[in-house]
Amino acid sequence: MRIIGGKWKGSILWHLKEGPVRFNDLTRMLGGASKKMVNQRLKEMEAQGLLVRTVLNDRPIAVSYTITEFGRSSLAILEQLKYWAEKHDI
Amino acid sequence: MRIIGGKWKGSILWHLKEGPVRFNDLTRMLGGASKKMVNQRLKEMEAQGLLVRTVLNDRPIAVSYTITEFGRSSLAILEQLKYWAEKHDI
DNA sequence: CTGGATCCGTATTGATACTG
DNA sequence: CAGTATCAATACGGATCCAG
């Protein structure tokens, strides 16, 4: 729970499933999360090895986040959780 | 995550796996959780249908908590989470 | 564009003492 | 035994402004 619990981590991993996503795009995808929150979670998750931060460019700065194999393995658990939740209508 | 997330819910369900447990016993099993915390979680979890509260006696009052089928179904997810966590040494 | 810094209100948690 | 009441500490969350 310390690794994948909380309000946003699951959603972030979910949105990284198809490939790298940039910071602002991710913030928009999460609709409702402030940039501060997204940034805090991303830092935690990078430290935990769930994703990798990549600087694409300086001036203008561009950054993307990519899910790691470890992150992908946690996604498998999250998908089962999702299936369980839907089955019980929650 | 709203249902089984948080700091104590998983542990509470885990300890109810083998059968009904009484309030103080449960508090001791959770070592470190105050009675207030345990009680708050138990109330939530009863409202969510994860467990049932049963009054065994008045004077001296005795109460036990029993996991429901729904609670047991969530335990299956938690066990997979546990397996995943151990596999990755967390 | 990607954040950092700050402020501020709310939620969660914890320790302790108390009740029936 | 099974909680409740109270108070203090901390974490969390959002809004806003600023910077490279």
Tab-separated table of C-alpha atoms (C1' of nucleotides) in Angstrom:
chain	number	residue	atom	x	y	z
A	1	MET	CA	0.000	0.000	0.000
A	2	ARG	CA	2.902	2.320	0.672
A	3	ILE	CA	4.035	1.737	-2.902
A	4	ILE	CA	0.875	1.908	-4.966
A	5	GLY	CA	-1.696	3.258	-2.522
A	6	GLY	CA	-2.904	6.805	-2.228
A	7	LYS	CA	-5.117	8.923	-4.368
A	8	TRP	CA	-3.150	9.290	-7.612
A	9	LYS	CA	-0.457	6.672	-8.043
A	10	GLY	CA	-2.719	4.113	-9.605
A	11	SER	CA	-4.055	6.617	-12.131
A	12	ILE	CA	-0.580	7.826	-13.016
A	13	LEU	CA	0.621	4.303	-13.713
A	14	TRP	CA	-2.521	3.637	-15.701
A	15	HIS	CA	-1.879	6.614	-17.977
A	16	LEU	CA	1.749	5.619	-18.517
A	17	LYS	CA	0.729	2.174	-19.666
A	18	GLU	CA	0.768	2.990	-23.402
A	19	GLY	CA	4.037	4.893	-23.382
A	20	PRO	CA	5.907	7.942	-22.072
A	21	VAL	CA	3.797	10.943	-21.182
A	22	ARG	CA	4.854	14.528	-20.588
A	23	PHE	CA	4.259	16.383	-17.390
A	24	ASN	CA	1.499	18.731	-18.456
A	25	ASP	CA	-0.265	16.072	-20.485
A	26	LEU	CA	-0.275	13.833	-17.449
A	27	THR	CA	-1.633	16.614	-15.273
A	28	ARG	CA	-4.456	17.149	-17.740
A	29	MET	CA	-5.193	13.425	-17.928
A	30	LEU	CA	-5.578	13.322	-14.186
A	31	GLY	CA	-8.080	16.185	-14.320
A	32	GLY	CA	-8.424	17.545	-10.854
A	33	ALA	CA	-4.948	17.002	-9.528
A	34	SER	CA	-2.879	20.106	-9.020
A	35	LYS	CA	0.571	20.289	-10.565
A	36	LYS	CA	2.011	20.254	-7.087
A	37	MET	CA	0.314	16.966	-6.240
A	38	VAL	CA	1.300	15.386	-9.546
A	39	ASN	CA	4.865	16.481	-9.074
A	40	GLN	CA	5.037	15.144	-5.533
A	41	ARG	CA	3.697	11.761	-6.598
A	42	LEU	CA	6.041	11.599	-9.587
A	43	LYS	CA	9.032	12.254	-7.349
A	44	GLU	CA	7.981	9.558	-4.925
A	45	MET	CA	7.324	7.118	-7.709
A	46	GLU	CA	10.657	7.808	-9.351
A	47	ALA	CA	12.391	7.203	-6.024
A	48	GLN	CA	10.456	3.934	-5.677
A	49	GLY	CA	11.468	2.831	-9.136
A	50	LEU	CA	7.953	2.782	-10.531
A	51	LEU	CA	8.832	5.196	-13.317
A	52	VAL	CA	11.728	7.065	-14.887
A	53	ARG	CA	12.004	10.782	-15.525
A	54	THR	CA	13.600	11.792	-18.817
A	55	VAL	CA	14.552	15.307	-19.886
A	56	LEU	CA	13.806	15.587	-23.579
A	57	ASN	CA	14.909	19.178	-24.151
A	58	ASP	CA	16.182	22.285	-22.493
A	59	ARG	CA	14.779	25.620	-23.680
A	60	PRO	CA	11.912	24.985	-23.848
A	61	ILE	CA	12.258	22.321	-21.219
A	62	ALA	CA	10.397	19.115	-21.917
A	63	VAL	CA	10.203	16.114	-19.643
A	64	SER	CA	8.569	12.750	-20.046
A	65	TYR	CA	7.808	9.972	-17.620
A	66	THR	CA	8.089	6.324	-18.536
A	67	ILE	CA	6.827	3.351	-16.591
A	68	THR	CA	9.481	0.811	-15.561
A	69	GLU	CA	9.175	-2.953	-15.574
A	70	PHE	CA	8.583	-2.768	-11.847
A	71	GLY	CA	5.841	-0.198	-12.392
A	72	ARG	CA	4.316	-2.445	-15.008
A	73	SER	CA	4.315	-5.367	-12.598
A	74	SER	CA	2.387	-3.286	-10.084
A	75	LEU	CA	-0.062	-2.387	-12.813
A	76	ALA	CA	-0.973	-6.052	-13.025
A	77	ILE	CA	-2.100	-5.914	-9.415
A	78	LEU	CA	-4.003	-2.709	-10.045
A	79	GLU	CA	-5.822	-4.286	-12.952
A	80	GLN	CA	-6.969	-7.137	-10.733
A	81	LEU	CA	-8.083	-4.610	-8.166
A	82	LYS	CA	-10.010	-2.801	-10.876
A	83	TYR	CA	-11.655	-6.021	-12.005
A	84	TRP	CA	-12.608	-6.866	-8.424
A	85	ALA	CA	-14.024	-3.384	-7.861
A	86	GLU	CA	-16.139	-3.502	-11.019
A	87	LYS	CA	-17.430	-6.947	-10.179
A	88	HIS	CA	-18.732	-5.619	-6.882
A	89	ASP	CA	-19.958	-2.302	-8.311
A	90	ILE	CA	-17.660	0.054	-6.459
B	1	MET	CA	-8.273	1.905	-2.857
B	2	ARG	CA	-11.051	3.677	-0.999
B	3	ILE	CA	-12.289	0.294	0.176
B	4	ILE	CA	-9.167	-1.583	1.153
B	5	GLY	CA	-6.480	1.117	1.106
B	6	GLY	CA	-5.086	2.975	4.056
B	7	LYS	CA	-2.777	2.018	6.832
B	8	TRP	CA	-4.771	-0.588	8.759
B	9	LYS	CA	-7.620	-2.090	6.756
B	10	GLY	CA	-5.515	-4.730	5.100
B	11	SER	CA	-4.057	-5.860	8.415
B	12	ILE	CA	-7.459	-5.980	10.052
B	13	LEU	CA	-8.860	-8.197	7.308
B	14	TRP	CA	-5.757	-10.366	7.490
B	15	HIS	CA	-6.251	-11.001	11.197
B	16	LEU	CA	-9.928	-11.838	10.736
B	17	LYS	CA	-9.088	-14.484	8.162
B	18	GLU	CA	-9.078	-17.403	10.588
B	19	GLY	CA	-12.258	-16.442	12.415
B	20	PRO	CA	-13.949	-13.825	14.603
B	21	VAL	CA	-11.677	-11.720	16.753
B	22	ARG	CA	-12.544	-9.535	19.721
B	23	PHE	CA	-11.831	-5.855	19.870
B	24	ASN	CA	-8.948	-5.779	22.308
B	25	ASP	CA	-7.329	-8.857	20.795
B	26	LEU	CA	-7.444	-7.185	17.418
B	27	THR	CA	-5.923	-4.016	18.808
B	28	ARG	CA	-3.081	-6.041	20.269
B	29	MET	CA	-2.547	-7.927	17.015
B	30	LEU	CA	-2.168	-4.644	15.197
B	31	GLY	CA	0.506	-3.549	17.662
B	32	GLY	CA	0.943	0.150	17.329
B	33	ALA	CA	-2.565	1.168	16.403
B	34	SER	CA	-4.469	3.079	19.061
B	35	LYS	CA	-7.905	1.856	20.045
B	36	LYS	CA	-9.319	4.979	18.506
B	37	MET	CA	-7.785	4.172	15.124
B	38	VAL	CA	-8.891	0.568	15.245
B	39	ASN	CA	-12.397	1.599	16.160
B	40	GLN	CA	-12.620	4.154	13.358
B	41	ARG	CA	-11.478	1.602	10.778
B	42	LEU	CA	-13.851	-1.050	12.128
B	43	LYS	CA	-16.779	1.337	11.830
B	44	GLU	CA	-15.875	2.219	8.265
B	45	MET	CA	-15.364	-1.392	7.340
B	46	GLU	CA	-18.658	-2.433	8.863
B	47	ALA	CA	-20.410	0.295	6.861
B	48	GLN	CA	-18.659	-0.969	3.727
B	49	GLY	CA	-19.755	-4.520	4.369
B	50	LEU	CA	-16.253	-5.892	4.818
B	51	LEU	CA	-17.004	-7.209	8.279
B	52	VAL	CA	-19.782	-7.662	10.808
B	53	ARG	CA	-19.851	-6.535	14.416
B	54	THR	CA	-21.412	-8.930	16.907
B	55	VAL	CA	-22.168	-8.249	20.548
B	56	LEU	CA	-21.460	-11.429	22.466
B	57	ASN	CA	-22.334	-10.273	25.971
B	58	ASP	CA	-23.320	-7.317	28.051
B	59	ARG	CA	-21.752	-7.022	31.499
B	60	PRO	CA	-18.955	-7.654	30.898
B	61	ILE	CA	-19.395	-6.412	27.368
B	62	ALA	CA	-17.814	-8.541	24.705
B	63	VAL	CA	-17.772	-7.823	20.990
B	64	SER	CA	-16.344	-9.740	18.091
B	65	TYR	CA	-15.721	-8.892	14.476
B	66	THR	CA	-16.212	-11.338	11.654
B	67	ILE	CA	-15.115	-11.011	8.058
B	68	THR	CA	-17.910	-11.191	5.453
B	69	GLU	CA	-17.803	-12.934	2.099
B	70	PHE	CA	-17.187	-9.562	0.525
B	71	GLY	CA	-14.320	-8.942	2.924
B	72	ARG	CA	-12.924	-12.351	2.070
B	73	SER	CA	-13.080	-11.557	-1.627
B	74	SER	CA	-11.003	-8.440	-1.018
B	75	LEU	CA	-8.547	-10.539	0.938
B	76	ALA	CA	-7.822	-12.441	-2.245
B	77	ILE	CA	-6.618	-9.206	-3.811
B	78	LEU	CA	-4.591	-8.363	-0.733
B	79	GLU	CA	-2.906	-11.742	-0.849
B	80	GLN	CA	-1.825	-11.133	-4.403
B	81	LEU	CA	-0.557	-7.735	-3.370
B	82	LYS	CA	1.367	-9.384	-0.562
B	83	TYR	CA	2.864	-11.954	-2.921
B	84	TRP	CA	3.875	-9.197	-5.328
B	85	ALA	CA	5.425	-7.146	-2.521
B	86	GLU	CA	7.451	-10.087	-1.223
B	87	LYS	CA	8.640	-10.982	-4.673
B	88	HIS	CA	10.058	-7.499	-5.022
B	89	ASP	CA	11.379	-7.276	-1.449
B	90	ILE	CA	9.204	-4.470	-0.128
C	1	DC	C1'	6.836	23.915	-20.342
C	2	DT	C1'	8.198	22.140	-15.882
C	3	DG	C1'	8.388	22.799	-11.909
C	4	DG	C1'	9.703	25.387	-6.949
C	5	DA	C1'	8.057	28.278	-2.950
C	6	DT	C1'	4.682	29.751	-0.034
C	7	DC	C1'	0.382	29.981	2.387
C	8	DC	C1'	-3.514	28.055	4.450
C	9	DG	C1'	-7.369	25.196	5.575
C	10	DT	C1'	-8.698	20.328	6.252
C	11	DA	C1'	-7.999	15.431	7.356
C	12	DT	C1'	-5.643	11.958	9.682
C	13	DT	C1'	-3.161	10.287	13.469
C	14	DG	C1'	-1.604	9.764	18.120
C	15	DA	C1'	-1.369	9.980	23.358
C	16	DT	C1'	-3.851	10.159	27.280
C	17	DA	C1'	-7.466	9.902	30.287
C	18	DC	C1'	-12.153	8.635	31.120
C	19	DT	C1'	-16.861	5.868	31.088
C	20	DG	C1'	-20.450	2.113	31.587
D	1	DC	C1'	-13.949	-5.151	27.975
D	2	DA	C1'	-15.114	-1.908	24.486
D	3	DG	C1'	-15.138	1.955	23.437
D	4	DT	C1'	-15.404	7.896	23.889
D	5	DA	C1'	-13.575	12.567	24.666
D	6	DT	C1'	-10.151	15.670	24.275
D	7	DC	C1'	-6.201	17.880	22.717
D	8	DA	C1'	-1.948	18.234	20.129
D	9	DA	C1'	0.934	16.967	16.176
D	10	DT	C1'	1.415	15.839	11.555
D	11	DA	C1'	0.210	14.904	6.823
D	12	DC	C1'	-2.364	16.013	2.959
D	13	DG	C1'	-4.392	18.938	-0.523
D	14	DG	C1'	-5.300	23.024	-3.188
D	15	DA	C1'	-4.444	27.940	-4.767
D	16	DT	C1'	-1.383	31.163	-6.196
D	17	DC	C1'	2.667	33.274	-7.633
D	18	DC	C1'	7.346	32.906	-9.333
D	19	DA	C1'	11.557	31.141	-12.187
D	20	DG	C1'	14.694	28.943	-15.613
